[in-house]
GROMACS .gro file of C-alpha atoms in nm:
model
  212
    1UNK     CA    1   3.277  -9.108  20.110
    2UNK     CA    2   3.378  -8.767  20.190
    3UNK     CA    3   3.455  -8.768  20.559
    4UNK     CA    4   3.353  -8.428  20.691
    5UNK     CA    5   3.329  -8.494  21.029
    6UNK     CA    6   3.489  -8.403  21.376
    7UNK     CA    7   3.642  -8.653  21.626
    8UNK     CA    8   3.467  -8.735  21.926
    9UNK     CA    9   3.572  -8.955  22.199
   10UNK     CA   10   3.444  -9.258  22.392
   11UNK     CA   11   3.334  -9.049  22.668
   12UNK     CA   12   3.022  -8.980  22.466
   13UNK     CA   13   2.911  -9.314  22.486
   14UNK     CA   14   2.975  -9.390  22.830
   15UNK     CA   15   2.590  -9.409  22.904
   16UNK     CA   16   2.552  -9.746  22.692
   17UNK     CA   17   2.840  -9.910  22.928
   18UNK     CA   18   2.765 -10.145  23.226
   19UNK     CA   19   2.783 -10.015  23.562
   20UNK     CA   20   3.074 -10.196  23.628
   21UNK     CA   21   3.277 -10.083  23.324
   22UNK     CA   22   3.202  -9.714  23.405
   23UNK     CA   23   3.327  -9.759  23.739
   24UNK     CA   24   3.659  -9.920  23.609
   25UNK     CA   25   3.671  -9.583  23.379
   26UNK     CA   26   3.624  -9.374  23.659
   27UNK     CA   27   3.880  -9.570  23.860
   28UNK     CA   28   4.132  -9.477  23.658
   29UNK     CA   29   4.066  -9.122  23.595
   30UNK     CA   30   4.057  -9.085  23.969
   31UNK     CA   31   4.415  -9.214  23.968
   32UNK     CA   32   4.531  -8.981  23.737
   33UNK     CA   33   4.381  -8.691  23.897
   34UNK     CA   34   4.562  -8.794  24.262
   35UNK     CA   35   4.868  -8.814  24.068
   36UNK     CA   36   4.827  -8.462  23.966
   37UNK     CA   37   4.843  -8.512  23.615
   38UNK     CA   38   4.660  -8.296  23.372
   39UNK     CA   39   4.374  -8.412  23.200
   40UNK     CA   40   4.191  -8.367  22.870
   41UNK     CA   41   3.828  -8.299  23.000
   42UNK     CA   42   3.688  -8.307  22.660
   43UNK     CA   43   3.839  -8.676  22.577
   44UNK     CA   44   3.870  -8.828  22.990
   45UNK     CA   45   3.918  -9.181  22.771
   46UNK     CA   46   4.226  -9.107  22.612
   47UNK     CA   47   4.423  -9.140  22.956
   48UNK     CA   48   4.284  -9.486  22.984
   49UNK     CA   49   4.508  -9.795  22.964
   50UNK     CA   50   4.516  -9.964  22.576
   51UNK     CA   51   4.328 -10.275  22.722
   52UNK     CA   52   4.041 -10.074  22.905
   53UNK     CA   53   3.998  -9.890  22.540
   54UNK     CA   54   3.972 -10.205  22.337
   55UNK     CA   55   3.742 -10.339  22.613
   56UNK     CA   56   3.470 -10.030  22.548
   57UNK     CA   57   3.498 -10.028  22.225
   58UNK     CA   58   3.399 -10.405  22.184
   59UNK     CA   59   3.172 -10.364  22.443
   60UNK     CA   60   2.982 -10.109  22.233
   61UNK     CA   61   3.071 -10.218  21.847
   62UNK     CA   62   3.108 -10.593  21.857
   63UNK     CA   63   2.711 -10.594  21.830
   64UNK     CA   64   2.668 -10.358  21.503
   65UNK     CA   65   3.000 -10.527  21.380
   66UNK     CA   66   2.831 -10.900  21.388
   67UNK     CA   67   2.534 -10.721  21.197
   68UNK     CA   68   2.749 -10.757  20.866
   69UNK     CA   69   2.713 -11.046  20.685
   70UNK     CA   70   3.071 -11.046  20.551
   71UNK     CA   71   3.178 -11.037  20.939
   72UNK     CA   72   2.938 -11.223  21.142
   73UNK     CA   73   3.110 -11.539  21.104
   74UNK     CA   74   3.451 -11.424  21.115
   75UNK     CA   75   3.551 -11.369  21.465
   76UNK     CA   76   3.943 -11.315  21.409
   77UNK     CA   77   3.835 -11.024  21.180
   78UNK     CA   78   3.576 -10.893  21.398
   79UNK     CA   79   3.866 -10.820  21.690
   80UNK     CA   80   4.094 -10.662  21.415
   81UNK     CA   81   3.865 -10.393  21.275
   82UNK     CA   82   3.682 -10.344  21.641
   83UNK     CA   83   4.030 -10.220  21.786
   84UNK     CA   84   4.084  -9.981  21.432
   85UNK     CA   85   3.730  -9.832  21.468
   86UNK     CA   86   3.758  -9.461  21.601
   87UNK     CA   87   3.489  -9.253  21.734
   88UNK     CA   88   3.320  -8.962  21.519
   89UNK     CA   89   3.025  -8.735  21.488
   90UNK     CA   90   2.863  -8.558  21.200
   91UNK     CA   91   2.632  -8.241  21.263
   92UNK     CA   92   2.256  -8.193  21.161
   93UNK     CA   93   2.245  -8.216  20.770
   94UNK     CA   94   2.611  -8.297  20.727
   95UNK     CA   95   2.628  -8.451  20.374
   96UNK     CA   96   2.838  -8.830  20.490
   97UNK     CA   97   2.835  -8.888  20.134
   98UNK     CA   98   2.776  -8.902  19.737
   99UNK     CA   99   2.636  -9.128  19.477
  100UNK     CA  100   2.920  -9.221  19.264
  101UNK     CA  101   3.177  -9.105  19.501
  102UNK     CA  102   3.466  -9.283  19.616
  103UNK     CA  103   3.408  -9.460  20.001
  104UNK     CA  104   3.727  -9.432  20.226
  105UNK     CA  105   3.517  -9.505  20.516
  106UNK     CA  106   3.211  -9.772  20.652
  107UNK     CA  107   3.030  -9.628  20.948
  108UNK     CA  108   2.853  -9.791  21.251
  109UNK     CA  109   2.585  -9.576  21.380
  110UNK     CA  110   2.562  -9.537  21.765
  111UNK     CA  111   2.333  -9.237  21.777
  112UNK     CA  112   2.166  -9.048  21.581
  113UNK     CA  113   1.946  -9.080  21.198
  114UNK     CA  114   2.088  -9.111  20.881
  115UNK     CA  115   1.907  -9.078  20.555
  116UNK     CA  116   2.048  -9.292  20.243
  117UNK     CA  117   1.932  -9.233  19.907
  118UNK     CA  118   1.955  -9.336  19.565
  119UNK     CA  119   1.768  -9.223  19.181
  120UNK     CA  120   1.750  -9.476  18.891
  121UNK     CA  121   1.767  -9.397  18.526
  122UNK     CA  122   1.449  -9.231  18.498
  123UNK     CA  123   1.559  -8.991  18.853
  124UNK     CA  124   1.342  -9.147  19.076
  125UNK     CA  125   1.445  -9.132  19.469
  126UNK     CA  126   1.442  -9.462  19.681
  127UNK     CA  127   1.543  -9.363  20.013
  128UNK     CA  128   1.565  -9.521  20.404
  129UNK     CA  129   1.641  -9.404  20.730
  130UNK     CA  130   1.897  -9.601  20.919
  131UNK     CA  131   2.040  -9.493  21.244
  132UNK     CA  132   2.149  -9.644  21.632
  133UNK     CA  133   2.275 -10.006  21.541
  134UNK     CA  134   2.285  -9.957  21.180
  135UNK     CA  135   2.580  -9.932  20.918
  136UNK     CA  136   2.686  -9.789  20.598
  137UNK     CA  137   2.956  -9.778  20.366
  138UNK     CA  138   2.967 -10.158  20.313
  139UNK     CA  139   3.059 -10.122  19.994
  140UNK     CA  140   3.435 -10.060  20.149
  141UNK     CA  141   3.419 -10.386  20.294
  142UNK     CA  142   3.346 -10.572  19.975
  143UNK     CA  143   3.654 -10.356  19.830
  144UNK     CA  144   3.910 -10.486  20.084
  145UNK     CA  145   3.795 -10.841  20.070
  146UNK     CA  146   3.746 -10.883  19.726
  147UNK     CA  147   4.111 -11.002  19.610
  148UNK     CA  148   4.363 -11.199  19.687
  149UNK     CA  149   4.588 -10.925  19.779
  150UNK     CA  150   4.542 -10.658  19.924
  151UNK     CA  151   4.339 -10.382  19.771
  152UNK     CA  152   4.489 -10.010  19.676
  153UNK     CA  153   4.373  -9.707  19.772
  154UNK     CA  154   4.380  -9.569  19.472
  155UNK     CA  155   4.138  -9.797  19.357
  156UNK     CA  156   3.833  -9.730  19.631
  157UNK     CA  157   3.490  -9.826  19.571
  158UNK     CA  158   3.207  -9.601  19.433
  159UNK     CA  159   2.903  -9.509  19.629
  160UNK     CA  160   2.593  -9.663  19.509
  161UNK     CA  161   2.370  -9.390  19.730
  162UNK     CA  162   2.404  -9.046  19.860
  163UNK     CA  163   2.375  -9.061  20.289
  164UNK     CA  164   2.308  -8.751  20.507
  165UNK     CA  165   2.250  -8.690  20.819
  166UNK     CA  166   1.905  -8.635  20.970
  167UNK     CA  167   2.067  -8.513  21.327
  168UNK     CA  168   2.352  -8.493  21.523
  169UNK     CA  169   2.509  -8.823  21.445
  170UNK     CA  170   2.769  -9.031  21.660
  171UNK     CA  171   2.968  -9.353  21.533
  172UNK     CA  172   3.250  -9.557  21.518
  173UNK     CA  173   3.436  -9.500  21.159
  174UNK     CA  174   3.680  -9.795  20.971
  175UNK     CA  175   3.883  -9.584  20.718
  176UNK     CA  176   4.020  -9.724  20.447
  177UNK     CA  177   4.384  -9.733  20.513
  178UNK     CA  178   4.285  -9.888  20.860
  179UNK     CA  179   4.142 -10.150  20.631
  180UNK     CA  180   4.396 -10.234  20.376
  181UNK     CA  181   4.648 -10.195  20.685
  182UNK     CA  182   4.443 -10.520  20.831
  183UNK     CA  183   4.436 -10.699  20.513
  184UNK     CA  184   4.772 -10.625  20.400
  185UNK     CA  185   4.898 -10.824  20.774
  186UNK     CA  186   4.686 -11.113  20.692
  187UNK     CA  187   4.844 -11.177  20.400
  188UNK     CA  188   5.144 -11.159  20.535
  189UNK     CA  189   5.059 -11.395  20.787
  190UNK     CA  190   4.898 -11.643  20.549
  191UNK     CA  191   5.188 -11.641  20.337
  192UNK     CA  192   5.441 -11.688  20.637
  193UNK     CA  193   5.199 -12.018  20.725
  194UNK     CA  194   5.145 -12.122  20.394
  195UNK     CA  195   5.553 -12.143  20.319
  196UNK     CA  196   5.604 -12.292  20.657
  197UNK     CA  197   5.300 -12.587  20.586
  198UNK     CA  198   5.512 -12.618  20.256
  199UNK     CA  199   5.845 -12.648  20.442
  200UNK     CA  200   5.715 -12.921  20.665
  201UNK     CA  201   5.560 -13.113  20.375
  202UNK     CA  202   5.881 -13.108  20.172
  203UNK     CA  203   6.106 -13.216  20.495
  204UNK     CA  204   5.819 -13.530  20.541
  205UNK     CA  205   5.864 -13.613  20.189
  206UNK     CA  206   6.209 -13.611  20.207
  207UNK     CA  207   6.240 -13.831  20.558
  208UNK     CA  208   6.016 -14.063  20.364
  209UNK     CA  209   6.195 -14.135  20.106
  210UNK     CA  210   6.533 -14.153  20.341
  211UNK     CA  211   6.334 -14.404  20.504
  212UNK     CA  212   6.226 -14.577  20.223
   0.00000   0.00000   0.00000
């Protein structure tokens, strides 16, 4: 996936938020303006405290992010890539990506239509529209959960379909490194358990046959 886009921020979604979350938001942009700081106008949200951040954007992707089958039932992992997910947009007929090109990032649309497309042997198009709640680049999933260690970015999947955009498109992107960055620390912390589970079974063992 070719990622030809432009950052946004979560300003842009600040319509889909609860009253009282947007009020919290303003809160603290009100305190930063008393204190006579200068502010980004263009991205208000990037003077907000970490925990306010993490709260909007779980607010806003948790939703699309349970939508995944590989995901839905995995909460821990849910939280990780939630807080990894950064905002983007694409313009009006902004190729997102090619059939049979590497995918270094899964999108989660928030606004906006996306067409995906794909021609069989014989160059026939099958083709869908996806946009607001809707993902793609799955396939990037499947790559970093695949093994039993942690995949390499020199090895990304291929995309099975070509997706454009239809319109201005907003979303929340998981690149790849953000990805293998995740997976990489559960491993780590799987392997820290899994040698300290041994250690305690070796130390029973032992008192056991002490005992004994």
């Amino acid at each position: 996936m070719t990622v030809k886009k432009g950052k946004t921020d979560l300003w842009r979604f600040s319509n889909q938020l609860p009253s009282n979350m947007r009020r919290q938001i303003l809160h603290h942009i009100k305190q930063i303006l008393e204190e006579e700081k200068v502010i980004d106008v263009e991205n208000p949200l990037c003077h907000l405290p970490i925990n306010v951040r993490k709260k909007i954007k779980r607010h806003l992707c948790l939703p699309v992010l349970k939508k995944v089958p590989m995901l839905e039932q995995n909460s821990e992992l849910l939280q990780l890539i939630c807080n990894c997910l950064e905002p983007v947009y694409y313009n009006k007929h902004s190729c997102i990506s090619r059939e049979g090109e590497p995918v270094d990032a899964m999108l989660f649309i928030m606004q906006g239509i996306v067409w995906k497309s794909t021609r069989n042997e014989c160059e026939e198009e099958t083709a869908q529209f996806i946009g607001k709640g809707d993902f793609c680049g799955g396939e990037l999933l499947d790559w970093g959960l695949r093994g039993s260690s942690p995949p390499s970015l020199s090895d990304l999947p291929i995309s099975t379909v070509t997706v454009e955009t239809r319109t201005k498109v907003y979303a929340f992107a998981l690149m790849a490194d953000d990805l293998r960055t995740i997976i990489s620390r559960r491993h780590e912390a799987a392997s820290t358990l899994q040698a300290a589970w041994r250690g305690t079974i070796v130390k029973r063992r032992m008192f056991q046959l002490h005992v004994g």
